[in-house]
XYZ file of C-alpha atoms in Angstrom:
600
model
C 0.000 0.000 0.000
C 1.301 3.371 -0.958
C 1.015 5.628 2.044
C 1.726 8.626 -0.150
C -1.276 8.046 -2.341
C -3.720 10.921 -2.430
C -6.863 10.443 -0.332
C -10.138 9.763 -1.968
C -13.534 11.132 -1.225
C -16.051 8.656 0.189
C -19.128 8.299 -1.990
C -17.734 10.559 -4.662
C -15.942 10.000 -7.872
C -13.988 13.234 -7.499
C -10.590 13.559 -5.995
C -10.029 15.138 -2.541
C -7.988 18.086 -3.762
C -9.310 21.580 -2.881
C -11.057 23.249 -5.796
C -9.241 26.370 -7.016
C -12.474 28.420 -6.810
C -12.983 27.454 -3.174
C -9.478 28.592 -2.269
C -10.103 31.923 -3.966
C -13.401 32.366 -2.102
C -11.720 31.717 1.229
C -9.126 34.322 0.475
C -11.848 36.847 -0.454
C -13.721 36.130 2.763
C -10.552 36.744 4.791
C -9.920 40.006 2.942
C -13.510 41.177 3.505
C -13.267 40.350 7.208
C -10.014 42.340 7.482
C -11.507 45.333 5.671
C -14.606 45.161 7.886
C -12.497 45.186 11.045
C -10.348 48.079 9.826
C -13.272 50.245 8.781
C -15.199 49.391 11.922
C -12.279 50.432 14.099
C -11.867 53.662 12.141
C -15.537 54.488 12.607
C -15.330 53.843 16.345
C -12.126 55.838 16.701
C -13.568 58.810 14.850
C -16.565 59.146 17.229
C -18.173 61.834 15.064
C -20.572 64.379 16.512
C -24.217 63.954 15.698
C -25.387 66.112 12.831
C -28.766 66.318 14.521
C -28.137 67.562 18.070
C -30.615 66.940 20.840
C -33.625 69.164 20.530
C -33.264 71.949 23.055
C -33.484 71.845 26.808
C -36.149 72.719 29.323
C -38.345 75.733 28.569
C -38.524 78.448 31.233
C -41.416 80.909 31.058
C -42.107 83.650 33.625
C -45.724 84.731 34.035
C -47.335 87.511 36.049
C -50.611 85.695 36.686
C -52.854 88.043 38.608
C -51.092 88.840 41.879
C -48.797 85.845 41.554
C -45.379 85.977 39.986
C -44.570 82.481 38.760
C -41.958 80.712 36.678
C -43.079 77.663 34.696
C -40.442 75.062 33.856
C -41.541 72.814 30.991
C -39.192 69.851 31.084
C -38.328 68.457 27.696
C -40.222 65.447 26.422
C -37.740 62.618 25.829
C -40.059 60.185 24.053
C -43.425 60.062 22.355
C -45.899 59.343 23.723
C -44.541 60.511 27.035
C -45.041 62.847 29.998
C -44.484 66.589 30.039
C -43.304 67.476 33.540
C -44.262 71.018 34.554
C -42.641 72.612 37.613
C -44.108 75.850 38.958
C -41.557 77.957 40.849
C -42.966 80.476 43.310
C -41.374 83.517 44.931
C -41.572 85.101 48.325
C -45.068 86.404 48.972
C -46.811 84.133 46.447
C -50.300 83.296 47.654
C -51.250 79.662 48.132
C -53.848 78.203 45.796
C -54.550 75.747 43.011
C -53.656 76.028 39.345
C -55.381 73.885 36.738
C -53.147 72.882 33.857
C -54.078 71.556 30.444
C -52.195 70.453 27.323
C -53.732 71.497 23.993
C -52.315 70.496 20.585
C -52.596 73.392 18.146
C -50.932 72.201 14.944
C -52.544 70.623 11.895
C -51.979 66.958 11.109
C -52.520 64.623 8.186
C -53.732 62.047 10.685
C -57.499 62.354 11.010
C -57.517 61.312 14.662
C -54.863 63.850 15.591
C -56.466 66.571 13.507
C -59.817 66.163 15.218
C -58.254 66.802 18.653
C -56.386 69.974 17.634
C -57.538 72.870 19.799
C -59.011 70.656 22.522
C -57.497 69.750 25.865
C -56.065 66.243 25.708
C -54.555 66.072 29.209
C -55.286 67.799 32.516
C -53.583 68.144 35.889
C -53.659 70.354 38.987
C -50.891 72.028 40.944
C -51.381 72.986 44.559
C -49.190 75.979 45.427
C -48.022 76.257 49.013
C -47.462 79.381 51.022
C -43.681 79.037 51.027
C -41.422 79.657 48.002
C -40.470 76.505 46.188
C -41.163 74.177 43.296
C -44.547 72.513 42.763
C -45.002 70.035 39.941
C -47.448 68.070 37.812
C -47.284 65.941 34.669
C -49.302 66.049 31.440
C -49.497 63.445 28.684
C -48.054 64.343 25.259
C -48.839 62.001 22.368
C -47.450 63.768 19.286
C -44.803 66.130 18.018
C -45.566 69.668 16.921
C -46.926 72.907 18.436
C -48.824 72.816 21.737
C -50.225 75.199 24.330
C -49.961 74.887 28.091
C -53.210 76.295 29.499
C -52.952 77.657 33.054
C -56.149 78.594 34.901
C -56.029 80.191 38.354
C -59.808 80.463 38.669
C -60.178 84.026 37.402
C -57.959 84.215 34.309
C -56.349 81.827 31.859
C -52.841 81.983 30.431
C -51.846 80.165 27.263
C -48.156 79.350 26.886
C -47.123 78.060 23.438
C -44.406 75.434 23.193
C -43.178 72.927 20.617
C -42.474 69.236 21.074
C -39.712 68.396 18.578
C -40.212 65.429 16.318
C -37.960 62.406 16.696
C -36.246 62.985 13.371
C -33.124 61.211 12.123
C -30.667 63.286 10.130
C -29.659 62.212 6.602
C -26.032 61.490 7.693
C -27.297 59.202 10.432
C -29.519 57.412 7.937
C -26.496 56.931 5.666
C -24.417 55.537 8.549
C -27.108 53.137 9.719
C -28.051 52.115 6.198
C -24.426 51.519 5.226
C -23.672 49.233 8.151
C -26.942 47.315 7.801
C -26.294 46.824 4.087
C -22.730 45.717 4.777
C -23.942 43.174 7.296
C -26.464 41.696 4.855
C -23.896 41.563 2.052
C -21.396 39.774 4.292
C -23.919 36.974 4.731
C -24.496 36.926 0.983
C -20.725 36.768 0.410
C -20.353 33.794 2.729
C -23.261 32.016 1.070
C -21.847 32.579 -2.407
C -18.371 31.471 -1.322
C -19.744 28.171 -0.045
C -22.258 27.381 -2.777
C -20.657 28.407 -6.055
C -17.676 26.799 -7.773
C -16.396 29.914 -9.494
C -14.628 32.181 -6.982
C -15.067 35.216 -9.180
C -18.746 35.419 -8.202
C -17.731 36.179 -4.609
C -16.225 39.481 -5.686
C -19.641 40.950 -6.487
C -21.193 40.896 -2.951
C -17.749 41.491 -1.404
C -17.415 44.676 -3.417
C -20.844 45.707 -2.183
C -19.682 45.215 1.417
C -16.727 47.496 0.865
C -18.899 50.136 -0.854
C -21.523 50.074 1.932
C -18.870 50.404 4.641
C -17.221 53.246 2.755
C -20.537 55.116 2.608
C -21.212 54.568 6.321
C -17.780 55.636 7.495
C -17.674 58.661 5.167
C -21.096 59.831 6.394
C -19.997 59.420 10.010
C -16.786 61.369 9.473
C -18.415 64.201 7.522
C -21.581 64.547 9.639
C -19.970 66.978 12.077
C -18.982 69.379 9.297
C -22.286 69.362 7.415
C -24.434 72.528 7.690
C -27.443 72.443 10.033
C -30.957 72.132 8.617
C -32.742 75.322 7.493
C -33.922 77.375 10.430
C -37.698 77.975 10.662
C -38.570 81.640 10.331
C -35.324 82.834 8.815
C -34.660 80.354 6.027
C -37.934 78.479 5.634
C -41.542 79.355 6.332
C -42.041 78.692 10.034
C -45.781 78.074 9.650
C -45.489 75.276 7.100
C -41.987 73.855 6.730
C -39.812 71.959 9.199
C -42.339 72.170 12.033
C -42.040 68.587 13.204
C -39.126 67.407 11.049
C -36.176 69.808 10.642
C -34.951 67.782 7.651
C -38.230 67.834 5.754
C -37.006 70.709 3.575
C -33.597 70.159 1.986
C -33.937 72.368 -1.072
C -31.507 75.274 -1.444
C -32.597 78.297 0.559
C -33.184 81.236 -1.784
C -35.851 83.275 0.004
C -35.771 85.347 3.181
C -38.583 84.328 5.506
C -37.618 86.610 8.397
C -40.457 88.483 10.028
C -40.758 92.283 10.212
C -40.947 94.096 13.566
C -44.261 94.221 15.399
C -46.224 97.134 16.795
C -47.352 97.333 20.428
C -50.766 98.729 21.290
C -51.947 99.462 24.833
C -55.587 99.094 25.778
C -57.399 101.551 28.027
C -56.479 101.512 31.706
C -59.369 103.034 33.670
C -58.067 102.171 37.145
C -57.051 105.073 39.363
C -54.026 105.366 41.611
C -54.047 102.664 44.270
C -56.704 100.588 42.484
C -56.117 97.276 40.772
C -56.628 97.271 37.045
C -55.922 95.121 34.017
C -53.690 96.397 31.252
C -54.268 94.681 27.907
C -51.711 94.702 25.134
C -51.824 93.545 21.536
C -49.003 92.965 19.063
C -49.519 93.356 15.332
C -47.339 92.706 12.305
C -45.520 95.872 11.275
C -46.037 95.172 7.566
C -49.634 93.921 7.386
C -51.228 95.148 10.599
C -52.498 91.621 11.294
C -52.187 90.005 14.737
C -48.678 88.636 15.284
C -49.053 85.413 17.224
C -45.530 84.114 16.718
C -43.709 85.472 19.758
C -41.237 82.968 21.163
C -39.737 82.649 24.620
C -36.854 85.099 24.972
C -34.813 85.356 28.170
C -37.337 83.263 30.031
C -40.578 84.993 29.015
C -42.830 85.648 26.049
C -42.898 89.372 26.857
C -40.911 91.554 29.248
C -42.941 94.626 30.206
C -41.129 97.572 31.799
C -43.184 100.261 33.517
C -41.567 103.368 35.040
C -43.753 105.476 37.303
C -43.671 109.181 38.210
C -41.775 108.411 41.421
C -39.072 106.533 39.515
C -40.277 103.114 40.580
C -39.756 100.249 38.136
C -42.003 97.278 37.418
C -40.555 94.371 35.435
C -43.590 92.246 34.541
C -44.371 89.298 32.269
C -47.890 89.558 30.824
C -49.823 86.376 30.190
C -50.989 85.411 26.716
C -54.777 85.136 26.848
C -55.494 84.790 23.111
C -53.553 84.926 19.854
C -51.440 88.138 19.864
C -53.251 89.356 23.011
C -51.604 89.769 26.421
C -52.676 91.178 29.760
C -51.246 91.963 33.177
C -52.766 93.025 36.491
C -51.408 96.245 37.994
C -51.938 98.407 41.025
C -50.119 101.629 40.253
C -49.733 103.533 43.511
C -49.222 107.141 42.378
C -51.116 109.449 40.084
C -49.196 110.686 37.068
C -47.586 109.440 33.894
C -46.085 105.962 33.451
C -43.667 105.125 30.638
C -44.148 101.653 29.155
C -41.932 99.483 26.949
C -41.978 95.811 25.973
C -39.195 93.460 24.913
C -39.906 90.269 22.985
C -38.649 88.043 20.189
C -40.510 87.010 17.068
C -39.970 83.677 15.340
C -37.570 84.484 12.536
C -37.702 88.180 13.415
C -35.137 88.626 16.158
C -35.380 90.485 19.460
C -36.850 93.969 19.693
C -37.827 96.461 22.361
C -40.793 98.669 21.589
C -41.588 101.748 23.618
C -45.211 102.751 23.829
C -45.749 106.095 22.144
C -48.374 107.130 24.708
C -47.609 105.313 27.948
C -50.215 105.464 30.712
C -51.673 108.374 32.624
C -53.204 107.351 35.947
C -55.736 109.581 37.626
C -55.651 110.392 41.325
C -57.435 107.963 43.611
C -57.706 106.856 47.209
C -54.502 106.099 49.098
C -53.358 102.492 48.853
C -50.161 100.573 49.133
C -49.471 98.333 46.154
C -47.106 95.580 45.282
C -45.972 94.357 41.934
C -43.207 92.145 40.779
C -39.988 93.909 39.951
C -40.766 96.916 42.169
C -41.334 96.983 45.894
C -44.339 99.274 45.406
C -44.590 100.239 49.035
C -45.055 103.878 48.246
C -48.460 105.424 48.654
C -50.248 108.315 47.027
C -52.496 110.520 49.056
C -55.369 112.133 47.215
C -54.176 115.419 45.807
C -50.748 115.080 47.419
C -47.279 114.102 46.303
C -46.455 110.384 46.506
C -44.299 109.277 49.383
C -41.300 107.187 48.310
C -39.542 105.035 50.910
C -35.916 105.944 51.462
C -34.622 102.626 50.128
C -36.425 103.240 46.814
C -34.901 106.685 46.352
C -32.084 106.728 43.782
C -28.571 107.037 45.129
C -25.111 107.029 43.657
C -22.576 104.206 43.778
C -21.839 102.873 47.226
C -23.499 100.710 49.864
C -27.195 100.683 50.697
C -29.743 98.249 52.082
C -32.699 96.908 50.086
C -35.205 94.711 51.935
C -32.592 93.925 54.541
C -29.909 92.953 52.000
C -26.758 95.100 51.731
C -26.018 96.061 48.133
C -22.833 97.827 47.063
C -22.395 99.279 43.579
C -19.029 100.037 42.014
C -19.204 102.279 38.942
C -15.854 104.027 38.514
C -15.992 107.182 36.371
C -18.576 106.440 33.652
C -17.594 108.375 30.529
C -19.654 108.828 27.371
C -18.461 106.662 24.525
C -16.334 104.370 26.701
C -17.268 100.926 28.007
C -18.004 101.049 31.729
C -18.108 98.118 34.145
C -20.701 98.343 36.892
C -20.413 95.701 39.609
C -23.113 95.183 42.220
C -22.284 93.050 45.238
C -25.622 91.748 46.517
C -25.238 90.347 50.000
C -22.022 88.727 51.159
C -22.515 85.091 50.136
C -22.788 83.351 46.732
C -26.507 82.668 47.066
C -27.947 84.502 44.075
C -30.500 82.587 41.997
C -30.710 82.793 38.190
C -33.720 84.937 37.345
C -34.891 84.720 33.733
C -31.735 82.733 33.021
C -29.384 85.508 34.218
C -27.637 86.320 37.463
C -28.620 89.977 37.131
C -30.465 92.535 35.025
C -29.804 96.240 34.550
C -32.265 98.766 33.109
C -30.814 102.089 31.929
C -32.829 105.206 31.022
C -31.368 108.565 30.070
C -29.757 110.976 29.656
C -32.083 113.135 31.727
C -32.117 116.655 33.048
C -30.922 116.644 36.659
C -34.196 118.096 37.897
C -36.193 115.352 36.157
C -33.789 112.602 37.183
C -34.173 113.530 40.859
C -37.846 114.527 40.794
C -40.289 112.380 42.834
C -43.182 113.223 40.509
C -41.893 113.628 36.930
C -39.731 110.558 36.317
C -42.367 108.749 34.265
C -42.811 111.671 31.896
C -39.060 112.163 31.639
C -38.531 108.484 30.832
C -41.210 108.676 28.149
C -39.030 111.005 26.079
C -35.572 109.777 27.113
C -33.303 109.131 24.101
C -31.848 105.903 25.519
C -33.497 102.839 27.012
C -31.251 99.836 27.557
C -31.568 96.378 29.097
C -28.256 94.736 30.014
C -27.567 91.295 31.450
C -24.900 90.032 33.796
C -23.812 86.612 32.612
C -21.141 86.120 35.234
C -17.516 86.683 36.026
C -15.906 84.403 33.441
C -17.586 85.722 30.312
C -14.947 87.252 28.056
C -17.184 89.183 25.682
C -20.091 91.550 25.872
C -22.489 93.399 23.646
C -24.907 96.224 24.249
C -27.270 98.261 22.122
C -29.071 101.434 23.070
C -32.830 101.804 23.138
C -32.976 105.103 21.319
C -35.916 106.978 19.901
C -36.424 104.339 17.202
C -39.365 102.085 18.070
C -37.597 98.748 18.029
C -34.144 97.929 19.323
C -32.472 95.290 21.403
C -29.964 95.653 24.202
C -28.121 92.789 25.721
C -24.900 93.458 27.590
C -22.886 90.432 28.559
C -20.834 90.749 31.745
C -17.166 89.790 31.679
C -14.487 88.949 34.156
C -12.500 92.202 34.315
C -12.195 93.142 37.979
C -12.737 96.795 38.830
C -11.932 98.145 42.256
C -14.808 98.155 44.691
C -15.331 101.301 46.706
C -17.769 103.139 48.889
C -19.658 105.984 47.268
C -20.956 109.152 48.867
C -23.001 112.170 47.879
C -20.071 113.847 46.160
C -19.283 110.713 44.230
C -22.875 110.566 43.042
C -22.731 114.153 41.895
C -19.459 113.610 40.052
C -20.593 110.300 38.617
C -17.745 108.186 39.974
C -16.525 106.501 43.123
C -13.636 107.455 45.347
C -11.725 104.458 43.986
C -11.048 102.685 47.283
C -10.600 99.019 46.482
C -11.072 95.966 48.641
C -9.681 93.429 46.221
C -12.990 91.819 45.298
C -13.366 91.553 41.541
C -16.162 90.725 39.210
C -14.696 87.312 38.646
C -16.116 85.933 41.900
C -18.479 83.074 41.191
C -18.274 81.821 37.652
C -21.581 81.738 35.817
C -20.442 79.249 33.208
C -22.916 76.775 34.681
C -25.769 78.890 33.315
C -24.781 78.177 29.740
C -26.547 75.167 28.191
C -24.209 72.557 26.774
C -25.019 69.670 24.418
C -28.729 70.305 24.641
C -28.770 70.357 28.450
C -30.633 73.092 30.293
C -28.977 75.898 32.274
C -29.507 76.256 35.991
C -32.902 77.574 37.067
C -34.142 79.432 40.133
C -33.869 76.353 42.325
C -30.071 76.804 42.298
C -28.838 79.435 44.778
C -25.082 79.311 44.266
C -24.037 82.378 42.264
C -22.684 85.815 42.998
C -22.552 87.726 45.190
C -21.113 89.960 42.430
C -23.183 90.808 39.361
C -21.142 92.683 36.751
C -22.495 94.639 33.806
C -20.612 96.162 30.894
C -22.327 99.057 29.165
C -21.318 102.021 27.009
C -23.182 105.247 27.756
C -23.444 106.996 24.412
C -24.205 110.473 25.755
C -23.192 112.448 28.833
C -25.750 113.405 31.462
C -27.763 111.862 34.255
C -29.048 108.296 33.963
C -31.501 106.346 36.071
C -30.307 102.759 36.536
C -32.139 99.824 38.124
C -30.285 96.609 38.998
C -32.330 93.468 39.619
C -31.338 90.085 41.040
C -33.006 87.209 42.860
C -31.977 86.213 46.367
C -33.877 84.086 48.890
C -36.653 83.642 46.290
C -37.278 87.405 46.196
C -36.545 89.816 43.356
C -34.545 92.794 44.557
C -34.777 96.036 42.560
C -32.103 98.597 43.403
C -32.436 102.113 41.868
C -29.411 104.289 41.191
C -28.601 107.716 39.786
C -25.418 108.011 37.716
C -23.779 111.018 36.137
C -21.885 110.226 32.939
C -19.064 112.601 32.094
C -18.503 113.904 28.561
C -15.827 112.291 26.443
C -12.393 113.811 26.957
C -12.867 114.390 30.662
C -14.791 117.683 30.335
C -17.209 118.538 33.127
């Protein structure tokens, strides 16, 4: 017997030698496996950013609902159907009571069942507010993507807060990545099947080539997804009422039109209430081009509308009217003194940007019986006797830079030598501990009105009328000590402007002001080494779709720094606002801005 004889196949007339085609197929399979491993590792190592980032964070909306000043936190919906968690944050002095909440879908739908429920309440809940400041929550059921309204009823009035539940859309790059890997996986199985079943190894190259092509598409899409442009933005690049409402990738055609909205006009309704009486002020916003109701205001700086009211005594109210109907807002007021009140509103329109509109007429309140009022944003403890001058508490009288006490809290303002045309840093130290709470998403707010005649700026009866005709209105924000940039725009005589000053970390010397310093418009320059950089506010900035800190976090400050450029010399009334111990503190100041070049 020849031991070197080639083996034979049992039950087969063929020899036992490996077929050339089978050897070729095995080699192809090994090559495909190697390519798959290499491309897979490259895709994992790249870890590309998602082209479709997470859809926004929590929505914060402040509302002046009757005598209550509330902040509604609408937590983002993470899955559909799913719950919408609503937290109601109350402030010091908020009355206890019950709020009835409802969720109402407002958008159109091709689904008949969804379309029939549009405009009707699909989910209800109640929130019992306690007598102490805090957070009170409830949950509503959300069953679809698109525009909704949160209906809030306190028993006497109803607020309607619009919000949008983003659709669970997958970006085209993600579809290419997923599709490429799924296709590659299927073709690998086809390649193995062909390699085993066919005799000609060349046939294996066809599905193997498909595997390589599918993997190339997937990896290329993953690598390029981070550099691809975002989808068209509703309002500016596509029609916000029709396109991209629930799917940001629904419109992929080249953007050739400008869909931005024109400014809106603000109209004040009649206000028949007299001094010391409660009354309702109604406001309407209309499109500046067509005159039609403009019901596309979006949440800006934590509210749909920021209403600023300056009274004859120089008192400031910073209110947030509720939306009661499309393009219609209202707010309850008890204005304590007879005289003229200047009114302005700040809001943002979808695709139209932020604007501040000053009412051309303001409000004139007739004399009435003596009352003490309270309103959010102003302490309102001043009274008005019939036929007499209003009495303003000492802590509400404007003073120059230095230390003063507001509602038991020491506040020290540093404003060294404001000069027209030069950026000035104003730093307010509110209390002595880092316990400030973010109000409207900011650690502090500053309202600037001027320049004014000295007699008007210090008058206890003419400040409202003087503010009505002041050339400059500005609203600046303190974003914290580590912000490196800032921007500010004046609210001049033009009807619509925006002002947003971002605080930065430059540390100016803190000093104690006196009457002479107020007259000269600067401090004595005595420093104590405390700079504006105390307490970084970087935690307020949303990252990767997360939400910034809300009012439940009391860990900022005590310094709130503002950077602002006074465009003209003269006297300015300044109000600084911040939240501490669940109360909004409003601190009025009087500043004198020197002319450029150091002239007096």
